[in-house]
Tab-separated table of C-alpha atoms and ligand atoms in Angstrom:
chain	number	residue	atom	x	y	z
L	1	MET	CA	87.301	129.490	27.436
L	2	THR	CA	88.772	131.835	29.737
L	3	ASN	CA	92.042	133.964	29.513
L	4	LYS	CA	91.518	134.911	25.748
L	5	THR	CA	94.167	137.628	25.422
L	6	VAL	CA	97.656	136.732	25.565
L	7	LEU	CA	100.897	139.121	25.367
L	8	ILE	CA	103.959	137.504	24.145
L	9	SER	CA	107.319	139.252	24.513
L	10	GLY	CA	109.749	138.249	21.619
L	11	ALA	CA	109.164	137.517	17.901
L	12	SER	CA	112.029	135.108	17.155
L	13	VAL	CA	111.317	131.275	17.346
L	14	ALA	CA	109.265	130.678	20.703
L	15	GLY	CA	107.047	134.019	20.403
L	16	PRO	CA	105.707	133.417	16.760
L	17	ALA	CA	105.256	129.547	17.235
L	18	LEU	CA	103.153	130.074	20.595
L	19	ALA	CA	101.171	132.825	18.670
L	20	PHE	CA	100.644	130.283	16.145
L	21	TRP	CA	99.352	127.686	18.338
L	22	LEU	CA	97.391	130.212	20.766
L	23	GLU	CA	95.589	131.631	17.537
L	24	ARG	CA	94.837	128.076	16.332
L	25	PHE	CA	93.266	127.189	19.738
L	26	GLY	CA	91.131	130.369	19.616
L	27	TYR	CA	93.120	132.742	21.729
L	28	THR	CA	93.868	136.191	20.756
L	29	PRO	CA	97.716	136.725	20.946
L	30	THR	CA	99.717	139.980	20.586
L	31	VAL	CA	103.351	139.846	20.037
L	32	VAL	CA	105.654	142.665	21.202
L	33	GLU	CA	109.207	142.632	19.858
L	34	ARG	CA	111.977	145.289	20.708
L	35	ALA	CA	113.511	145.065	17.059
L	36	PRO	CA	111.877	146.992	14.208
L	37	GLU	CA	111.108	144.078	12.142
L	38	PRO	CA	111.717	140.174	12.043
L	39	ARG	CA	115.330	139.851	12.598
L	40	PRO	CA	116.887	138.375	9.507
L	41	GLY	CA	120.169	136.640	8.963
L	42	GLY	CA	121.869	135.096	11.766
L	43	TYR	CA	123.461	131.409	12.353
L	44	ALA	CA	122.255	127.961	11.752
L	45	VAL	CA	119.913	126.418	14.199
L	46	ASP	CA	118.861	122.853	13.795
L	47	PHE	CA	116.094	120.533	14.820
L	48	ARG	CA	116.180	117.049	16.525
L	49	GLY	CA	113.369	114.684	17.454
L	50	ALA	CA	109.999	116.083	18.745
L	51	SER	CA	110.495	119.516	17.270
L	52	LEU	CA	109.960	118.091	13.602
L	53	LYS	CA	106.639	116.465	14.617
L	54	VAL	CA	105.628	120.013	15.769
L	55	LEU	CA	106.789	121.617	12.598
L	56	GLU	CA	104.858	118.932	10.831
L	57	ARG	CA	101.488	119.490	12.946
L	58	MET	CA	101.897	123.282	11.984
L	59	GLY	CA	102.021	122.350	8.374
L	60	LEU	CA	105.473	124.301	7.977
L	61	LEU	CA	107.841	121.220	7.847
L	62	ASP	CA	108.038	121.439	4.077
L	63	GLN	CA	108.772	125.288	4.163
L	64	VAL	CA	111.436	124.684	6.444
L	65	ARG	CA	112.830	121.904	4.699
L	66	ALA	CA	113.075	123.877	1.508
L	67	LYS	CA	115.161	126.394	3.377
L	68	ALA	CA	117.456	123.496	4.693
L	69	THR	CA	121.243	124.529	4.939
L	70	GLU	CA	122.182	120.933	3.612
L	71	LEU	CA	125.635	121.319	5.275
L	72	GLY	CA	127.713	118.299	4.618
L	73	GLU	CA	130.682	116.872	6.829
L	74	MET	CA	132.587	119.297	8.843
L	75	THR	CA	136.320	119.091	8.851
L	76	TYR	CA	138.621	119.847	11.858
L	77	VAL	CA	142.109	121.335	10.706
L	78	ASN	CA	145.168	122.077	12.598
L	79	GLU	CA	146.822	125.654	12.555
L	80	ALA	CA	148.394	124.897	9.451
L	81	GLY	CA	145.201	123.978	7.671
L	82	LYS	CA	146.033	120.446	7.576
L	83	PRO	CA	142.760	118.187	8.158
L	84	VAL	CA	142.773	116.212	11.430
L	85	ALA	CA	139.193	114.847	11.705
L	86	VAL	CA	136.114	114.928	9.813
L	87	MET	CA	132.569	114.777	11.376
L	88	LYS	CA	129.320	113.562	9.900
L	89	SER	CA	127.037	116.158	9.214
L	90	THR	CA	124.151	115.219	11.831
L	91	VAL	CA	126.614	116.344	14.761
L	92	LEU	CA	126.602	119.905	13.470
L	93	SER	CA	123.498	119.888	11.816
L	94	GLY	CA	121.009	117.489	13.366
L	95	GLU	CA	118.147	116.301	11.565
L	96	LEU	CA	117.286	119.534	9.785
L	97	GLU	CA	119.176	123.001	9.834
L	98	VAL	CA	118.190	126.239	8.615
L	99	LEU	CA	119.521	129.812	9.310
L	100	ARG	CA	117.609	131.207	12.293
L	101	GLY	CA	116.538	134.213	10.013
L	102	ASP	CA	114.811	132.081	7.572
L	103	LEU	CA	112.915	129.998	10.262
L	104	VAL	CA	111.759	133.266	11.909
L	105	GLU	CA	110.596	134.612	8.713
L	106	ILE	CA	108.589	131.263	7.991
L	107	LEU	CA	107.006	131.557	11.453
L	108	TYR	CA	106.186	135.157	11.049
L	109	ASP	CA	104.589	134.687	7.566
L	110	ALA	CA	102.567	132.012	9.360
L	111	THR	CA	101.129	134.369	11.768
L	112	ARG	CA	101.321	137.751	10.472
L	113	THR	CA	97.752	138.162	9.159
L	114	LYS	CA	96.137	136.562	12.278
L	115	VAL	CA	98.388	137.973	15.029
L	116	GLU	CA	98.927	141.673	16.124
L	117	TYR	CA	102.489	142.565	16.249
L	118	LEU	CA	104.033	145.237	17.904
L	119	PHE	CA	107.489	145.862	16.509
L	120	ASP	CA	110.112	148.454	17.942
L	121	ASP	CA	108.470	148.204	21.399
L	122	SER	CA	109.135	146.647	24.631
L	123	ILE	CA	107.395	145.885	28.109
L	124	THR	CA	108.364	148.414	30.754
L	125	THR	CA	105.990	147.312	33.517
L	126	LEU	CA	103.793	144.339	34.568
L	127	ARG	CA	101.075	144.445	37.369
L	128	GLN	CA	99.060	141.450	37.859
L	129	ASP	CA	95.791	140.817	40.035
L	130	GLU	CA	93.009	138.284	40.062
L	131	THR	CA	91.772	138.858	36.533
L	132	GLY	CA	94.547	140.099	34.483
L	133	VAL	CA	97.763	141.885	34.059
L	134	ASP	CA	98.191	145.624	33.253
L	135	VAL	CA	101.002	146.268	31.099
L	136	SER	CA	102.654	149.353	30.038
L	137	PHE	CA	104.904	149.529	26.927
L	138	GLU	CA	107.883	151.882	26.103
L	139	ARG	CA	105.791	153.343	22.820
L	140	SER	CA	102.287	151.709	22.906
L	141	GLY	CA	100.679	153.138	26.189
L	142	SER	CA	99.186	150.924	28.531
L	143	ARG	CA	96.878	147.818	27.728
L	144	ARG	CA	95.518	144.762	29.867
L	145	PHE	CA	95.898	141.081	29.015
L	146	ASP	CA	94.717	138.014	30.575
L	147	LEU	CA	98.160	136.444	30.337
L	148	VAL	CA	101.728	137.508	29.577
L	149	ILE	CA	104.537	135.130	28.288
L	150	GLY	CA	107.945	135.929	27.933
L	151	ALA	CA	109.667	134.407	24.795
L	152	ASP	CA	112.241	137.163	24.855
L	153	GLY	CA	115.500	135.074	25.034
L	154	LEU	CA	118.449	134.282	27.099
L	155	HIS	CA	118.334	137.902	28.768
L	156	SER	CA	114.484	137.906	29.053
L	157	ASN	CA	112.800	141.244	30.041
L	158	VAL	CA	109.669	139.537	31.181
L	159	ARG	CA	111.717	137.506	33.321
L	160	ARG	CA	113.659	140.231	34.998
L	161	ILE	CA	110.337	142.297	35.489
L	162	ALA	CA	108.196	139.397	36.968
L	163	PHE	CA	110.839	137.038	38.548
L	164	GLY	CA	113.654	139.131	39.536
L	165	PRO	CA	117.399	139.765	38.350
L	166	GLU	CA	118.822	137.594	35.691
L	167	SER	CA	121.717	136.890	38.052
L	168	GLN	CA	119.286	134.427	40.067
L	169	TYR	CA	118.779	132.319	37.215
L	170	ILE	CA	121.789	132.501	34.735
L	171	HIS	CA	124.339	129.677	34.877
L	172	ASP	CA	127.349	130.519	32.772
L	173	LEU	CA	129.050	127.195	31.339
L	174	GLY	CA	132.319	128.886	31.073
L	175	TYR	CA	132.494	129.870	27.666
L	176	TYR	CA	131.832	133.078	25.369
L	177	ASN	CA	130.857	132.447	21.556
L	178	SER	CA	130.520	134.833	18.580
L	179	VAL	CA	129.066	134.463	14.944
L	180	PHE	CA	128.805	136.619	12.276
L	181	THR	CA	128.555	136.707	8.339
L	182	VAL	CA	131.691	136.774	6.445
L	183	PRO	CA	132.476	136.331	2.727
L	184	ASN	CA	133.114	132.633	1.836
L	185	HIS	CA	136.629	133.232	0.951
L	186	LEU	CA	137.379	129.479	1.409
L	187	GLY	CA	135.047	128.689	-1.328
L	188	LEU	CA	133.418	126.086	1.205
L	189	ASP	CA	130.743	123.996	-0.556
L	190	HIS	CA	127.950	123.164	1.649
L	191	THR	CA	130.593	122.118	4.526
L	192	ALA	CA	132.434	123.578	7.413
L	193	ARG	CA	136.115	123.883	9.066
L	194	PHE	CA	136.921	124.263	12.303
L	195	VAL	CA	140.333	124.788	14.033
L	196	ASN	CA	141.111	124.013	17.843
L	197	VAL	CA	143.780	125.220	20.180
L	198	PRO	CA	143.184	124.248	23.769
L	199	GLY	CA	140.350	126.407	25.161
L	200	LYS	CA	139.283	128.036	21.845
L	201	THR	CA	137.330	126.855	18.668
L	202	ALA	CA	137.284	128.894	15.519
L	203	GLY	CA	135.468	128.140	12.314
L	204	THR	CA	133.579	128.940	9.198
L	205	TYR	CA	130.559	127.306	7.473
L	206	SER	CA	128.936	128.005	4.086
L	207	ALA	CA	125.636	129.180	3.976
L	208	ARG	CA	122.866	130.322	1.293
L	209	ASP	CA	124.008	128.080	-1.355
L	210	ASN	CA	127.693	128.936	-0.400
L	211	THR	CA	127.123	132.738	-1.566
L	212	GLU	CA	128.266	133.702	2.317
L	213	ALA	CA	129.616	132.119	5.238
L	214	LYS	CA	129.283	132.188	9.015
L	215	ALA	CA	132.270	132.808	11.228
L	216	LEU	CA	131.875	130.890	14.528
L	217	PHE	CA	133.911	131.390	17.497
L	218	TYR	CA	134.079	129.647	21.178
L	219	PHE	CA	136.559	130.551	23.918
L	220	THR	CA	136.614	129.328	27.493
L	221	SER	CA	136.827	132.439	29.946
L	222	GLU	CA	136.063	133.440	33.702
L	223	PRO	CA	132.941	135.621	33.507
L	224	LEU	CA	133.618	138.778	31.678
L	225	LYS	CA	132.495	142.100	32.500
L	226	TYR	CA	131.207	144.258	29.395
L	227	ASP	CA	128.466	146.288	27.883
L	228	ARG	CA	125.911	144.019	26.065
L	229	HIS	CA	125.123	146.774	23.749
L	230	ASP	CA	128.687	147.826	22.731
L	231	ALA	CA	129.711	145.829	19.941
L	232	ALA	CA	133.017	147.297	19.538
L	233	ALA	CA	133.885	146.400	23.141
L	234	GLN	CA	132.937	142.778	22.362
L	235	GLN	CA	134.740	142.822	19.003
L	236	ARG	CA	138.222	143.789	21.077
L	237	ILE	CA	137.299	140.907	23.473
L	238	LEU	CA	136.944	138.202	20.714
L	239	THR	CA	140.040	139.566	18.690
L	240	ASP	CA	142.055	139.786	21.878
L	241	ALA	CA	140.897	136.073	22.786
L	242	PHE	CA	142.154	134.801	19.286
L	243	ALA	CA	145.264	136.859	19.073
L	244	GLY	CA	148.016	134.489	17.630
L	245	VAL	CA	145.820	131.420	16.737
L	246	GLY	CA	146.858	130.401	13.445
L	247	TRP	CA	145.048	129.022	9.974
L	248	GLU	CA	142.488	131.393	8.647
L	249	VAL	CA	141.626	133.012	12.033
L	250	PRO	CA	143.177	136.344	11.340
L	251	ARG	CA	141.106	136.572	7.960
L	252	LEU	CA	138.032	135.561	9.716
L	253	LEU	CA	138.459	138.320	12.301
L	254	SER	CA	139.189	140.727	9.826
L	255	GLY	CA	135.672	140.139	8.492
L	256	ILE	CA	133.989	141.558	11.761
L	257	ALA	CA	134.195	145.141	10.657
L	258	GLY	CA	132.209	144.676	7.120
L	259	SER	CA	129.728	141.988	8.791
L	260	PRO	CA	126.153	142.643	8.408
L	261	ASP	CA	125.594	141.123	11.688
L	262	TRP	CA	127.136	140.515	14.855
L	263	TYR	CA	126.459	138.090	17.942
L	264	PHE	CA	128.276	137.777	21.169
L	265	ASP	CA	127.504	136.341	24.514
L	266	SER	CA	128.251	134.070	27.147
L	267	VAL	CA	127.466	130.331	26.772
L	268	SER	CA	124.601	130.154	29.583
L	269	GLN	CA	121.734	128.186	30.723
L	270	ILE	CA	118.681	129.502	32.365
L	271	LYS	CA	117.265	127.469	35.547
L	272	MET	CA	113.934	128.535	36.903
L	273	PRO	CA	112.404	127.171	39.990
L	274	SER	CA	109.162	127.620	38.296
L	275	TYR	CA	108.634	128.677	34.644
L	276	SER	CA	105.332	130.498	35.787
L	277	ILE	CA	104.168	133.208	38.331
L	278	GLY	CA	100.318	133.592	38.405
L	279	ARG	CA	99.400	134.981	34.875
L	280	ILE	CA	102.846	135.289	33.710
L	281	SER	CA	105.009	132.558	32.259
L	282	LEU	CA	108.027	132.014	30.287
L	283	VAL	CA	108.956	129.838	27.082
L	284	GLY	CA	111.982	128.956	25.220
L	285	ASP	CA	115.502	130.436	26.009
L	286	ALA	CA	113.893	132.809	28.325
L	287	GLY	CA	112.613	130.212	30.593
L	288	TYR	CA	114.902	127.249	29.944
L	289	CYS	CA	117.890	128.391	27.594
L	290	ALA	CA	120.029	125.210	27.250
L	291	SER	CA	122.690	126.928	25.471
L	292	PRO	CA	123.933	126.840	21.771
L	293	LEU	CA	126.242	124.003	22.813
L	294	SER	CA	123.043	122.018	23.357
L	295	GLY	CA	122.000	122.002	19.726
L	296	MET	CA	118.658	121.916	21.212
L	297	GLY	CA	117.514	125.655	21.923
L	298	THR	CA	115.312	125.829	18.683
L	299	SER	CA	113.930	122.463	19.392
L	300	LEU	CA	113.193	123.725	22.993
L	301	ALA	CA	111.548	126.778	21.797
L	302	ILE	CA	109.163	125.187	19.310
L	303	VAL	CA	108.181	122.376	21.395
L	304	GLY	CA	107.580	124.606	24.667
L	305	ALA	CA	105.530	127.035	22.767
L	306	TYR	CA	103.221	124.093	21.398
L	307	VAL	CA	103.122	122.301	24.814
L	308	LEU	CA	102.241	125.810	26.473
L	309	ALA	CA	99.419	126.542	23.993
L	310	GLY	CA	98.308	123.016	24.061
L	311	GLU	CA	98.093	122.469	28.111
L	312	LEU	CA	96.559	125.923	28.419
L	313	ALA	CA	93.817	124.948	25.809
L	314	ALA	CA	93.331	121.432	27.229
L	315	ALA	CA	92.658	123.418	30.715
L	316	GLY	CA	90.073	125.526	28.982
L	317	GLY	CA	92.303	128.393	29.301
L	318	ASP	CA	92.674	127.854	32.963
L	319	HIS	CA	96.030	129.086	33.828
L	320	VAL	CA	96.047	127.749	37.202
L	321	LEU	CA	95.834	124.300	35.620
L	322	GLY	CA	97.377	124.841	32.410
L	323	LEU	CA	100.548	126.597	33.219
L	324	PRO	CA	101.867	123.942	35.911
L	325	ALA	CA	100.851	121.323	33.432
L	326	TYR	CA	103.026	122.874	30.863
L	327	GLU	CA	105.871	122.911	33.061
L	328	GLU	CA	105.415	119.223	34.366
L	329	ARG	CA	105.353	118.002	30.846
L	330	MET	CA	108.562	120.077	29.695
L	331	ARG	CA	110.702	119.636	32.849
L	332	GLY	CA	112.169	116.216	32.055
L	333	PHE	CA	112.976	117.211	28.230
L	334	VAL	CA	114.578	120.611	29.640
L	335	LYS	CA	116.656	118.759	31.797
L	336	ALA	CA	118.142	116.268	28.966
L	337	CYS	CA	118.794	119.162	26.833
L	338	GLN	CA	120.777	121.121	29.289
L	339	LYS	CA	122.720	118.230	30.275
L	340	GLN	CA	123.603	117.543	26.592
L	341	GLY	CA	124.521	121.442	26.655
L	342	LYS	CA	126.776	121.109	29.608
L	343	ASP	CA	128.440	117.971	28.450
L	344	SER	CA	129.048	118.988	24.841
L	345	GLY	CA	131.363	121.737	25.691
L	346	GLN	CA	134.500	119.647	26.362
L	347	TRP	CA	134.205	118.076	23.077
L	348	PHE	CA	133.620	121.298	21.168
L	349	VAL	CA	136.086	123.326	22.973
L	350	PRO	CA	138.583	121.121	24.334
L	351	GLY	CA	140.593	122.547	27.356
L	352	SER	CA	144.048	121.022	26.846
L	353	LYS	CA	146.418	119.607	24.368
L	354	ALA	CA	146.036	116.203	25.493
L	355	PHE	CA	142.324	115.986	25.409
L	356	LEU	CA	142.141	117.753	22.051
L	357	ARG	CA	144.694	114.865	20.711
L	358	ILE	CA	142.074	112.192	22.571
L	359	ARG	CA	139.115	113.963	20.766
L	360	ASN	CA	140.688	113.972	17.423
L	361	LEU	CA	141.807	110.338	17.667
L	362	ASN	CA	138.266	109.718	18.704
L	363	PHE	CA	136.585	111.391	15.652
L	364	LYS	CA	139.265	109.823	13.472
L	365	LEU	CA	138.567	106.194	14.609
L	366	LEU	CA	134.783	106.579	15.222
L	367	PRO	CA	133.747	104.963	12.150
L	368	TYR	CA	135.469	101.579	13.613
L	369	LEU	CA	134.636	102.122	17.140
L	370	PRO	CA	131.704	100.216	18.939
L	371	TRP	CA	129.981	103.328	20.353
L	372	ARG	CA	130.031	104.950	16.827
L	373	LYS	CA	126.123	104.882	16.649
L	374	LEU	CA	126.226	106.781	20.004
L	375	ILE	CA	126.968	109.924	18.186
L	376	ASP	CA	123.715	110.027	16.421
L	377	GLU	CA	121.782	108.170	18.970
L	378	LEU	CA	122.227	110.174	21.930
L	379	PRO	CA	121.135	113.701	20.607
L	380	LEU	CA	118.072	111.704	18.875
L	381	LYS	CA	117.289	110.271	22.309
L	382	VAL	CA	117.255	113.827	23.807
L	383	GLY	CA	115.452	115.240	20.934
L	384	ASN	CA	112.533	112.518	21.501
L	385	SER	CA	112.596	112.735	25.348
L	386	ILE	CA	109.022	114.214	25.356
L	387	GLU	CA	105.855	112.708	24.733
L	388	LEU	CA	103.636	115.281	22.453
L	389	PRO	CA	99.787	115.026	23.124
L	390	ASP	CA	97.988	115.723	20.080
L	391	TYR	CA	96.778	119.017	20.903
L	392	ALA	CA	95.823	119.895	17.578
L	393	ILE	CA	93.482	117.107	17.165
L	394	ASN	CA	91.959	117.839	20.506
L	395	ALA	CA	91.515	121.476	19.274
L	396	SER	CA	90.036	120.678	16.119
L	397	ALA	CA	87.420	118.352	17.856
L	398	GLY	CA	86.243	121.427	19.858
L	399	LEU	CA	88.961	121.789	22.574
L	400	PRO	CA	87.507	119.615	25.445
L	401	GLN	CA	88.144	120.787	28.813
L	402	GLN	CA	90.018	118.570	30.957
L	403	PRO	CA	88.199	117.296	34.132
L	404	GLY	CA	88.539	119.555	36.858
L	405	ALA	CA	89.261	122.653	34.906
L	406	GLN	CA	87.863	125.734	36.499
L	407	GLN	CA	86.676	128.573	34.901
L	408	ARG	CA	87.996	131.920	36.200
T	1	FAD	C1	125.798	130.982	18.052
T	1	FAD	C2	124.343	130.232	18.184
T	1	FAD	C3	124.380	129.057	17.795
T	1	FAD	C4	123.192	128.255	17.977
T	1	FAD	N1	123.220	127.182	17.386
T	1	FAD	C5	121.915	126.321	17.572
T	1	FAD	C6	121.713	125.214	17.073
T	1	FAD	O1	122.567	124.640	16.249
T	1	FAD	N2	120.567	124.426	17.202
T	1	FAD	C7	119.430	124.859	18.005
T	1	FAD	O2	118.693	124.340	18.329
T	1	FAD	N3	119.844	126.215	18.881
T	1	FAD	C8	120.868	127.001	18.616
T	1	FAD	N4	121.083	128.033	19.127
T	1	FAD	C9	120.224	128.419	20.013
T	1	FAD	C10	118.826	129.295	19.318
T	1	FAD	O3	119.246	130.333	18.682
T	1	FAD	C11	117.959	129.561	20.728
T	1	FAD	O4	117.912	128.472	21.328
T	1	FAD	C12	116.663	129.806	19.974
T	1	FAD	O5	116.952	130.855	18.935
T	1	FAD	C13	115.672	130.111	21.215
T	1	FAD	O6	114.326	131.138	20.659
T	1	FAD	P1	113.867	131.997	21.622
T	1	FAD	O7	112.737	132.443	20.661
T	1	FAD	O8	113.404	131.501	22.828
T	1	FAD	O9	114.750	133.045	21.866
T	1	FAD	P2	115.677	134.207	20.860
T	1	FAD	O10	116.085	133.663	19.640
T	1	FAD	O11	116.839	134.669	21.732
T	1	FAD	O12	114.685	135.436	20.788
T	1	FAD	C14	114.263	136.201	21.450
T	1	FAD	C15	113.500	137.504	21.045
T	1	FAD	O13	113.178	138.335	21.812
T	1	FAD	C16	113.482	139.842	21.550
T	1	FAD	N5	113.517	140.743	22.592
T	1	FAD	C17	114.457	140.621	23.505
T	1	FAD	N6	114.400	141.503	24.586
T	1	FAD	C18	113.028	141.927	24.214
T	1	FAD	C19	112.298	142.971	24.780
T	1	FAD	N7	112.747	143.500	25.914
T	1	FAD	N8	111.244	143.318	24.311
T	1	FAD	C20	110.573	142.578	23.067
T	1	FAD	N9	111.388	141.605	22.640
T	1	FAD	C21	112.493	141.240	22.888
T	1	FAD	C22	114.629	139.498	20.612
T	1	FAD	O14	114.933	140.750	19.936
T	1	FAD	C23	114.273	138.181	19.935
T	1	FAD	O15	113.642	138.463	18.604
T	1	FAD	C24	122.306	128.821	18.864
T	1	FAD	C25	122.501	130.327	19.404
T	1	FAD	C26	123.583	130.881	19.178
T	1	FAD	C27	123.584	132.092	19.741
């Protein structure tokens, strides 16, 4: 096997999942994470289709299931709080839903004793040559690795350093979103409530067995200029965007100040002409973010990590063969997930009163409509739109090298 040492930037979903599989296949991964520890808390993320198969192959499916949010139906209300439509749980929660922080903890626990983690650090430079990549860190000095993988999210540091400015690859979908933890003041019992006015969606869902809730906001907007590290400025933007919206919105917004976590960002996708450049590659949101509206970001991260490690191992570690094979297997899946992300926006954040009425009527009548099954079948079809080789079986049988794999 060649290219044994692999540096991964980012310890959220894609990073630890990739480290898990690389270690399983005989590599020596190191993960560098900017945060001082695995980031707890956060919003709910869901799994659909192939990603569940990967979790099962990791032996982690039961652990993840044990943390399921078990969110039931969600109700749309009008600004006076009157229910106007109800949606099945699978629309918001997929086949299995957990809080992102719980998933990160499970992935970290599954790797922490076998994988080197460098917290509170970040890559500053990458210089690759024929035989490896020289890496310098903010705090850990300089080291050399065989390969470097960016699993550092929508605003990937590795992508910026190795592939160029984010502006070349980011495609805004025309929305901003925010999520933060609030008290479950509505007493929601494993359920969610949302209100819409044209171009704006606000809501809340209970979490951690109803002991807390998440406030979730989406609004349409032209690209905004703001400092990504200035939470107060972002909070002003959100509060201004929802000024005058009724129902429980003012109360949810009043929870910003006391919230232990805060997330605000554009709803964007990443489209790369190539996922890899020499010995450096990208996985998860860093390489092909489909946006939160796709409901597929976590699945993409888990599946992408498995396929990257598997294709590399199947090529005997040869990145010249393994990285393009990873990209080829992922492309169709990424395209389908990104299409779903783009198409979902108008349904989740209707832009006009007329479309809002049509949407609500559709949801109300859905049980009687001929296309009622589509609402479950379409996301499942997307979730399953990738064929997953059983790299794990190959690996336990001794990692056969594919014909043509060259040693470097
Ligand atoms: C509000 C919201 C709701 C969502 N809902 C869903 C959902 O229902 N279903 C779903 O599938 N997905 C959902 N997603 C998307 C999902 O969270 C992401 O797609 C998924 O987390 C991607 O994982 P990742 O590991 O690629 O990147 P991320 O989770 O973004 O992690 C990137 C990691 O890299 C670290 N990092 C960043 N910069 C550096 C640096 N310079 N050096 C070192 N480390 C760095 C970060 O701290 C972080 O730990 C949602 C996202 C949001 C924001």
